[in-house]
XYZ file of C-alpha atoms in Angstrom:
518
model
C 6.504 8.539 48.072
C 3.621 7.598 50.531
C 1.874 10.752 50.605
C 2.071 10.677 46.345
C 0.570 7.312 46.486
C -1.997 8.510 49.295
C -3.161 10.986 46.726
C -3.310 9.423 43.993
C -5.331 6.617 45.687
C -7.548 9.391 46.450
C -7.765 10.867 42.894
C -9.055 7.252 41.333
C -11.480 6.970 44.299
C -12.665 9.795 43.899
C -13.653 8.507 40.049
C -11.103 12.063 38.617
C -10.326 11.692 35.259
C -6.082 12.010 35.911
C -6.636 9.289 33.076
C -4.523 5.576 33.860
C -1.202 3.968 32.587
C -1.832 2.013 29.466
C 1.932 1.236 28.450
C 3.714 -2.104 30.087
C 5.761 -0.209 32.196
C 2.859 1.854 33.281
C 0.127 -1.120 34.031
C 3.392 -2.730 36.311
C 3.127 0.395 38.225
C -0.818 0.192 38.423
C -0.370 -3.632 39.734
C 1.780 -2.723 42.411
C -0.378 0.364 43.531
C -3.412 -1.844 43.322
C -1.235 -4.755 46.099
C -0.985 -1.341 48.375
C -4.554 -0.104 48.281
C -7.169 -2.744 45.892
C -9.183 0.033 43.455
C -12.697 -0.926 42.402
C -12.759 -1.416 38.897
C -15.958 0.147 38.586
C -14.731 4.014 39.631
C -11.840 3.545 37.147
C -12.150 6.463 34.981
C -13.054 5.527 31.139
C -10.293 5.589 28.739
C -12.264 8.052 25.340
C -11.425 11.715 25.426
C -7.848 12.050 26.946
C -4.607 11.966 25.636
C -3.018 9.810 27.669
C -1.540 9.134 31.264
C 1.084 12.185 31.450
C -0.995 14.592 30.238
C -0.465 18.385 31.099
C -2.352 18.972 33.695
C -1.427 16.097 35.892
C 1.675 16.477 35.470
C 1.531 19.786 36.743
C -0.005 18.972 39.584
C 1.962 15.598 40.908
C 5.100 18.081 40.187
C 6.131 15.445 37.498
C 6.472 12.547 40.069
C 4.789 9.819 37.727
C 7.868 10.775 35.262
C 10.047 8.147 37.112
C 7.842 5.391 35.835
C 8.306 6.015 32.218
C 11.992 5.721 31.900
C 12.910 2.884 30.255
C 16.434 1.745 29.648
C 17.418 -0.934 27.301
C 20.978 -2.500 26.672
C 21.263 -3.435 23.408
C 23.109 -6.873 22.693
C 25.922 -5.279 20.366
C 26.819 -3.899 23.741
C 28.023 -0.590 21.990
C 24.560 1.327 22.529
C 21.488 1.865 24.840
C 18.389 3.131 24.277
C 16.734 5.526 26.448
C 13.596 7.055 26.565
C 13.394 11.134 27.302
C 11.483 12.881 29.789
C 10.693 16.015 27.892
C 10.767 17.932 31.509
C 14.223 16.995 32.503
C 15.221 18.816 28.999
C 18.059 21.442 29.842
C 18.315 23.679 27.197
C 22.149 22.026 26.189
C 20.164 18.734 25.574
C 18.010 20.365 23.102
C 20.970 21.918 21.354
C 22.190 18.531 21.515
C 19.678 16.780 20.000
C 18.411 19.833 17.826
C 22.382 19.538 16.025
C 22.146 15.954 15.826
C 19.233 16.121 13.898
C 21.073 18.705 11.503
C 24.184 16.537 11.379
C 22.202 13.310 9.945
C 19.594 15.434 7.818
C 22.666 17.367 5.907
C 24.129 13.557 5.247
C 22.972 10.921 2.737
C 20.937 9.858 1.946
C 18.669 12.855 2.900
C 21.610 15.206 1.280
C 20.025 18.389 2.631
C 22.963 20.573 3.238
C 22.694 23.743 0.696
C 20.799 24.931 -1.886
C 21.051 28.088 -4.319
C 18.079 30.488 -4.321
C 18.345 29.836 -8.509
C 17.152 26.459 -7.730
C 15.827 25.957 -3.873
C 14.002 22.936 -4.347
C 17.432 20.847 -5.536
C 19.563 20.063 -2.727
C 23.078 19.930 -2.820
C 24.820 17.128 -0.702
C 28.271 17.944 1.014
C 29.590 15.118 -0.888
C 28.513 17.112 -3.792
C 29.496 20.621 -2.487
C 32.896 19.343 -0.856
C 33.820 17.669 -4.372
C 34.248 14.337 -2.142
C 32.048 11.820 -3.014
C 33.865 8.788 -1.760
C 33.471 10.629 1.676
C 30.232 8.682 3.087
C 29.680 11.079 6.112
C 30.498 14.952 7.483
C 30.051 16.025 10.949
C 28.215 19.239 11.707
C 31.810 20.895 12.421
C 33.121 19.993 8.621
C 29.574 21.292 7.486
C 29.560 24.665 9.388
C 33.458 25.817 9.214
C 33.442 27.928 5.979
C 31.454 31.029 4.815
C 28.316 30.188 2.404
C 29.016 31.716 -0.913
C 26.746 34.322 -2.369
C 23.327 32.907 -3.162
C 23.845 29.784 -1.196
C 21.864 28.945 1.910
C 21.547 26.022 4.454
C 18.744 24.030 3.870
C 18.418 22.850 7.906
C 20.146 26.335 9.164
C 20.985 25.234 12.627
C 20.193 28.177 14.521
C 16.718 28.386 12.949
C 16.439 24.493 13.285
C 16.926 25.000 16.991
C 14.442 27.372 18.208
C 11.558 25.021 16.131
C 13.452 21.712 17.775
C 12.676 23.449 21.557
C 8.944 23.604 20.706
C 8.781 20.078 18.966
C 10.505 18.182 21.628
C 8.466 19.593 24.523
C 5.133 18.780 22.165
C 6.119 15.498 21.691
C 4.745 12.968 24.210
C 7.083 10.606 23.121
C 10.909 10.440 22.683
C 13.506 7.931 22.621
C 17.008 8.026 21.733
C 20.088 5.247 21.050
C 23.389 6.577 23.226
C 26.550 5.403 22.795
C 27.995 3.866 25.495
C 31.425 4.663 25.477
C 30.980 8.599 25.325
C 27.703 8.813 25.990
C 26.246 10.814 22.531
C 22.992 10.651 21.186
C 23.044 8.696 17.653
C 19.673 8.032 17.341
C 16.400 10.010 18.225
C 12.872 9.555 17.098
C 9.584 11.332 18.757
C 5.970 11.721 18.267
C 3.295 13.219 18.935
C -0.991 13.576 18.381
C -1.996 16.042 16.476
C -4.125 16.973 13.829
C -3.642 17.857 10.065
C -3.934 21.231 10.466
C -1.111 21.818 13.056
C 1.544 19.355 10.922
C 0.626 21.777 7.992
C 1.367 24.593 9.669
C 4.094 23.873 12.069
C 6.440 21.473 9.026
C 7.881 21.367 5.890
C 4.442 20.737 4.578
C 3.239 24.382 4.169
C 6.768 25.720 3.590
C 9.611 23.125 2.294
C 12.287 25.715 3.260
C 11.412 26.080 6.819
C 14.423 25.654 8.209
C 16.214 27.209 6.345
C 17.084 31.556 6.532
C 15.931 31.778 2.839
C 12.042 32.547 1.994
C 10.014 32.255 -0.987
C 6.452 32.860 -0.981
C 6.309 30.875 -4.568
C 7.044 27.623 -2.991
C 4.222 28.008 -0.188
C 2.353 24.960 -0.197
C -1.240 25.929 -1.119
C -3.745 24.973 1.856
C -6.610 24.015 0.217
C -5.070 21.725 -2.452
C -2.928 20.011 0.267
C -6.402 19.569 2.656
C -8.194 18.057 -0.476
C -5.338 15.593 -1.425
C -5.031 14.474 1.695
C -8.893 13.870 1.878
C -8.383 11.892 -1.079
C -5.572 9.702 -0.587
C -6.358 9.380 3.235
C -9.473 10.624 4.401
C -8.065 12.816 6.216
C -9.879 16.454 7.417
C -7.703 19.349 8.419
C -9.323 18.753 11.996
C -8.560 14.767 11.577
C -6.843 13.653 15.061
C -3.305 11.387 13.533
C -0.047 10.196 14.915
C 2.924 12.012 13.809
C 6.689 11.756 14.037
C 8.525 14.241 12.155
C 11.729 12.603 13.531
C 13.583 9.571 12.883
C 17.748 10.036 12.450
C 19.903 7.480 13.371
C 24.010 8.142 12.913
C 25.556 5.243 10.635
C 27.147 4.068 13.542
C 24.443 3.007 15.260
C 22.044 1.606 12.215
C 21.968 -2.439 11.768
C 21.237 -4.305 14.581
C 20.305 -1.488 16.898
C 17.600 0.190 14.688
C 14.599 -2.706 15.408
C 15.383 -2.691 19.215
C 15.120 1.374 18.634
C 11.260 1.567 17.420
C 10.500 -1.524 19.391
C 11.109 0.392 22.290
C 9.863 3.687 20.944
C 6.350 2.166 19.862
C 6.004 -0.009 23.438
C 5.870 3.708 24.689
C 2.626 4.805 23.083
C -0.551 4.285 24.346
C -3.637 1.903 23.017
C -5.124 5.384 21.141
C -2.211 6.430 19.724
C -1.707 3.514 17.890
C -4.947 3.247 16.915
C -4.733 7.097 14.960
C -3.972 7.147 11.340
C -0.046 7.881 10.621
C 1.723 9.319 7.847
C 5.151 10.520 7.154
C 7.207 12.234 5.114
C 9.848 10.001 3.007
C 12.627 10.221 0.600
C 12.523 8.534 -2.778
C 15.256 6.618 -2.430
C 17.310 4.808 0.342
C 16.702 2.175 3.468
C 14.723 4.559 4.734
C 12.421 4.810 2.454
C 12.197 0.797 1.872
C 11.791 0.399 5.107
C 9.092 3.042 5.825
C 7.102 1.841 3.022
C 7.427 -2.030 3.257
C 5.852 -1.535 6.382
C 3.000 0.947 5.719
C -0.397 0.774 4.129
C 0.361 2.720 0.791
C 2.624 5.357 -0.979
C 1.781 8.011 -3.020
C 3.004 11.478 -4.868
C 2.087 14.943 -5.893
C 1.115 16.536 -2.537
C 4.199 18.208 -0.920
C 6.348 20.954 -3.614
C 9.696 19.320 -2.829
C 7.957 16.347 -4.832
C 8.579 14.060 -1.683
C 6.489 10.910 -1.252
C 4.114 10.118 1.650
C 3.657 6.881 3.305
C 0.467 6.204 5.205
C -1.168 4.540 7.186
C -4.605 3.709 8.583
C -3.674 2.976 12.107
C -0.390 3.665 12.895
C -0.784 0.054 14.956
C -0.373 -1.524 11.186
C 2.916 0.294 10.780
C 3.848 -1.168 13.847
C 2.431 -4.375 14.323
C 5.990 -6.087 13.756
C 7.815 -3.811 16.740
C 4.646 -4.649 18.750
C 5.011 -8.466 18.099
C 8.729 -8.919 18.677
C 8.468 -10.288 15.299
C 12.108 -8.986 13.809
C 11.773 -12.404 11.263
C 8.241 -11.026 10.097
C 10.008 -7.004 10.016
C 13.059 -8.590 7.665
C 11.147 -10.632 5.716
C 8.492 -7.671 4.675
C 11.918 -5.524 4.020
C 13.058 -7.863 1.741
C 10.246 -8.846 -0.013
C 9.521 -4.967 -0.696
C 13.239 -4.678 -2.048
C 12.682 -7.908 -4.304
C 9.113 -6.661 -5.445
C 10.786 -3.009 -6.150
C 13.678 -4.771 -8.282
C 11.315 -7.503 -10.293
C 7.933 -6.002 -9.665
C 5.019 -7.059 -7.598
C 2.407 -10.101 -8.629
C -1.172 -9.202 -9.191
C -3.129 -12.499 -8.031
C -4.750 -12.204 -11.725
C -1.263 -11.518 -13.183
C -0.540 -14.768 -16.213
C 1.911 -17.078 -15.016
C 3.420 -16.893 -17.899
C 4.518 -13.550 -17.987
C 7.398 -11.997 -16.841
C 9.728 -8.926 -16.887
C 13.416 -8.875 -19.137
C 15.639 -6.053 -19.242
C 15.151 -4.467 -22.642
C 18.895 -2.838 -23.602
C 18.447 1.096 -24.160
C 14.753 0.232 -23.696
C 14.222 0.074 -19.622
C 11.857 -3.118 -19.284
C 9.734 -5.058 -20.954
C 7.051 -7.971 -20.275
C 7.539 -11.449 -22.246
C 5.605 -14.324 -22.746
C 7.417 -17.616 -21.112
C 5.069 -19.695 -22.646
C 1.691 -19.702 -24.765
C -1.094 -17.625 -23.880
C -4.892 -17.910 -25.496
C -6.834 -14.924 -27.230
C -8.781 -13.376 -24.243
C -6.891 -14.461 -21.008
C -5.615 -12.020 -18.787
C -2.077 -11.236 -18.785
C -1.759 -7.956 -15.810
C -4.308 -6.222 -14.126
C -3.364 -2.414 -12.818
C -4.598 -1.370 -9.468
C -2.318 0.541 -6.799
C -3.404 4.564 -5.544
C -5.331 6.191 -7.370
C -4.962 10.110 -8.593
C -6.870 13.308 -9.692
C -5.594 15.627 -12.162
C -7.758 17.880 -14.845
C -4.558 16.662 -16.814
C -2.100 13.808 -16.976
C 1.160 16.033 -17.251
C -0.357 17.525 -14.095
C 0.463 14.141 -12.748
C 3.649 14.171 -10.567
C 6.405 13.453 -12.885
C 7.235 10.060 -11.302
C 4.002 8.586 -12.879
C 2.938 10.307 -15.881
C 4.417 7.078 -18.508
C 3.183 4.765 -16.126
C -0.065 5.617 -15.212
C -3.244 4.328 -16.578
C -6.558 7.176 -17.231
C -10.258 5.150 -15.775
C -12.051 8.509 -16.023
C -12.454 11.800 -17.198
C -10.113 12.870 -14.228
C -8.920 9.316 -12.786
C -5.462 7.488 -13.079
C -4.214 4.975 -11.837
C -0.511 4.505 -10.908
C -0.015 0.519 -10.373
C 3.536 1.255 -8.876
C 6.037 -1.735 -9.247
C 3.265 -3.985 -10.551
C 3.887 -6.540 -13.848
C 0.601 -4.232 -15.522
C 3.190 -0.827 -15.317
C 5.797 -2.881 -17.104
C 4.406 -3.830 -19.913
C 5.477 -1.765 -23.078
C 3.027 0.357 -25.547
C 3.244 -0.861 -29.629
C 1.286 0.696 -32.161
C 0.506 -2.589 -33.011
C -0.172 -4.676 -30.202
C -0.753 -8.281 -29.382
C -2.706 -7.102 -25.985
C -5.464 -4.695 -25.275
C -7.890 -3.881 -22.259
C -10.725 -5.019 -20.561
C -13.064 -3.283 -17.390
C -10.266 -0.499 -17.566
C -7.755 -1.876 -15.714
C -6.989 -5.453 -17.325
C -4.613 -6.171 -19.939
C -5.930 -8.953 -22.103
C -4.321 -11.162 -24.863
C -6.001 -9.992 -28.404
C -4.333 -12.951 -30.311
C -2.946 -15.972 -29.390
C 0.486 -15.257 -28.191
C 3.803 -17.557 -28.175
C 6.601 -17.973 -25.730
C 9.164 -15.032 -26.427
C 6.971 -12.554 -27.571
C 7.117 -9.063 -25.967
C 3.608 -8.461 -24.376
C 2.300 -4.896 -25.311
C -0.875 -2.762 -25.928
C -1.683 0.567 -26.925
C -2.002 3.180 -24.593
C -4.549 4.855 -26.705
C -6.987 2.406 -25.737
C -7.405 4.441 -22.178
C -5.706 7.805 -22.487
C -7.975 10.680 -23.392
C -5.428 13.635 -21.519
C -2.606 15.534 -23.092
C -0.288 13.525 -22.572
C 2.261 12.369 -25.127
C 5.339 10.284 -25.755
C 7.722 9.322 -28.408
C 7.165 5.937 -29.634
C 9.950 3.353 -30.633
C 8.086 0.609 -31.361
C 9.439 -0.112 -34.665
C 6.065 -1.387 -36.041
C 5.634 -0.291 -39.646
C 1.969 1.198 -38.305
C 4.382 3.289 -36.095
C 3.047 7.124 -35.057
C 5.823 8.062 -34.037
C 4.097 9.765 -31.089
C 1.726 8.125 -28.480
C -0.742 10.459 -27.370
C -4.878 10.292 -27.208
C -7.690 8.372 -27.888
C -9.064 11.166 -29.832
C -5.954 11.432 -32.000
C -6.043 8.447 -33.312
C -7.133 7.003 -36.528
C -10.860 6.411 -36.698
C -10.492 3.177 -38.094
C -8.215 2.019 -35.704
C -10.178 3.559 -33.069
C -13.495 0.796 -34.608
C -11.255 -1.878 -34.487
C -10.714 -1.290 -31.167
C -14.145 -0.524 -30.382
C -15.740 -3.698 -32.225
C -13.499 -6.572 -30.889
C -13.899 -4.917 -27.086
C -10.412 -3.711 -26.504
C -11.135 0.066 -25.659
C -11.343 0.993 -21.919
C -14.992 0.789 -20.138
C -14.285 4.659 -19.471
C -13.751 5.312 -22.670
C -16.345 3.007 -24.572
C -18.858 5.312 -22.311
C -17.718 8.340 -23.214
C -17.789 8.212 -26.713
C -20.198 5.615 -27.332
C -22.350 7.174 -29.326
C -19.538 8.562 -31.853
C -18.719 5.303 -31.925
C -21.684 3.691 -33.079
C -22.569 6.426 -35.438
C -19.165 6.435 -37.473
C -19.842 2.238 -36.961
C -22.885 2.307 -39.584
């Protein structure tokens, strides 16, 4: 241990770049070296331009002696689990198998349900709840899942074979991996890593070129295509294919081990990372549906659709410090609290600080939702106001499917979808008591009294080809909702003369407008 110490002494003095500990654990370490032998702070060597204190190279050449000094090993106060982080050297290759089938086991299970598919349909995953005709059955192990001959046509969606030789190469890429054990048998039942990297490489080495990359089944139809991917990520993030981000393609935790265990689990995993990584922008694949999801987007910067073919949402963020500012803080309160005020915002919708006090969702029976004035509202004040990620299309029904009713057009190719937000719940009438103002406001048209179903008409933005049925019941009724263009030209001066029509809109057609207006 001397003569390591000797030379590392020697490699700071010496001003090296062998790059210095930036995690807790590590900067204990540096205090204690610094009691042995005082370093100037001067010849420290600068932080910019490395990847951080293990890198490659030094590792290679201290023969992977600073590896002691980033295990980490937390008891957990259920006393059933502890968390551990793993050295990706000291990976024999029946740990990866281990880890590589535990990550099958939990990605085959709800609520990520990817256990077959048929080549008929290879985007639509079949659950083994589904495929085992038992769906009171809340969890299979990878034994139940693999004991039986896939019928004709049918293929795994995570085949574990395949699945294994990828998990090799991703664990020993990551920089970072921790994992929950249990304590009694000593099994992995929770594992997350991650890694920098650019766009580029996550394209090309996960599910977002190919969704069926682990799986023995190809088809070159569902190949992502590379330069729409590269320019919707530039859009929704900023992102270049070269663009340097965090990324963990890796978060399972058994059921066993979820509750309790799960904040003590990132906390750990995110006290691991260095200042930089933190400070790269982070995105993630996500399901629509589950705690998962919730949780992933309650804590990230924003959510949107349309850029992977298996129609999965993204959650992003611009530092991946913002995702994990909670974990950071200790701050479980703060981490529950943003959980369940996502939850409650997802349920009743999400307030606009322009949204009318005085409006507010119902349930509207065979009819979804509806908005509803809760007490009197004056011609001209604003009732909801739609803003949330915005989206390019040549065409609405291009729009992913999630958001084509819901979406609002600002420009030629511009929509808005104001996800969970009172503005996205509020109903389209052929004759409307609301209509819009600077594109994105809903405004009263009328004076409107307590009870009364708040609606406008979604002709006064859309100019696409989209279309709907409409149930309004109004005796003005279309019967179909569809474009600007399509509808009548005197409606369309009404509209026009008392300011209702979207700015976009008013632009665009202008000087129709005022022609057919003399």
């Amino acid at each position: 241990m001397n003569d390591f110490l000797d030379k590392l002494r020697k490699s700071v003095a010496s001003g090296e770049k062998n790059d210095l500990p930036t995690n807790a654990s590590e900067k204990d370490f540096l205090c204690r070296l610094r009691e042995t032998a005082p370093l100037k702070e001067k010849k420290l060597p600068a932080l910019s331009g490395r990847r951080d204190f293990f890198n490659t190279k030094f590792r290679e050449s201290m023969g992977g002696m600073l590896d002691f000094f980033r295990q980490k090993i937390e008891i957990v106060n259920d006393g059933k689990h502890r968390i551990e982080r793993i050295n990706y050297r000291e990976l024999t290759p029946e740990k990866i198998k281990e880890l590589s089938d535990f990550y099958v086991e939990i990605f085959r299970n709800p609520p990520y349900g990817q256990f077959l598919f048929h080549e008929d349909n290879p985007l639509h995953p079949i659950s083994p709840q589904e495929f085992f005709g038992q769906p009171d059955k809340s969890y299979f192990s990878l034994e139940e899942m693999e004991d039986f001959p896939l019928p004709e046509g049918m293929f795994h969606w995570v085949d574990r074979e395949k699945n294994a030789a990828f998990f090799e190469k991703k664990l020993k890429d990551a920089s970072y991996i921790t994992s929950i054990v249990e304590n009694h048998s000593g099994k992995i039942v929770g594992l997350i890593f991650g890694r920098r990297t650019t766009l580029k490489e996550v394209f090309e080495t996960e599910e977002m070129g190919n969704p069926l990359l682990y799986s023995q089944h190809y088809d070159s139809e569902l190949l992502a295509d590379e330069e729409s991917f590269f320019k919707k990520m530039k859009y929704h993030c900023g992102l270049n294919p070269d663009s340097e981000l965090f990324f963990s393609p890796c978060m399972a935790i058994h059921p066993s081990a979820r509750g309790g265990v799960f904040f003590a689990f990132i906390k750990n995993f995110v006290e691991s990372l260095p200042y930089e990584a933190l400070e790269l922008p982070f995105f993630v694949e996500i399901q629509h549906l589950g705690e998962g999801h919730d949780i992933t987007v309650s804590l990230s910067d924003s959510e949107f659709f349309g850029v992977l073919e298996n129609g999965h949402p993204i959650a992003f963020c611009k530092k991946f410090r913002n995702f994990s500012e909670a974990f950071l803080n200790d701050d479980k309160k703060g981490f529950i609290e943003k959980l369940l005020n996502y939850k409650k915002e997802k349920k009743l919708g999400k307030n606009h600080p322009e949204d009318h006090p005085y409006a507010e969702i119902h349930d509207l029976e065979g009819f979804g939702k509806g908005v509803f004035a809760k007490g009197n509202i004056k011609k001209g004040e604003i009732i909801a106001v739609f803003e949330g990620e915005k989206y390019e299309a040549d065409y609405e029904m291009d729009l992913p499917k999630i958001m084509r009713d819901h979406c609002i057009q600002v420009g030629e190719r511009e929509y808005i979808h104001a996800h969970n937000l009172l503005a996205e719940k509020i109903n389209h009438s052929c004759k409307p008591n609301c209509g819009l103002n600077d594109s994105v406001k809903v405004i009263a048209m009328r004076d409107i009294k307590p009870g009364e179903q708040l609606t406008w008409d979604y002709r006064m933005s859309e100019d696409s080809n989209w279309e709907m049925d409409c149930k309004c019941g109004k005796p003005t009724c279309s019967g179909k909702v569809g474009n600007f263009r399509n509808m009548p030209d005197a409606l369309k001066q009404k509209y026009f003369q008392e300011g209702f029509l979207s700015d976009w809109l008013v632009k665009k057609y202008k000087d129709i407008l005022e022609y057919t207006a003399v």
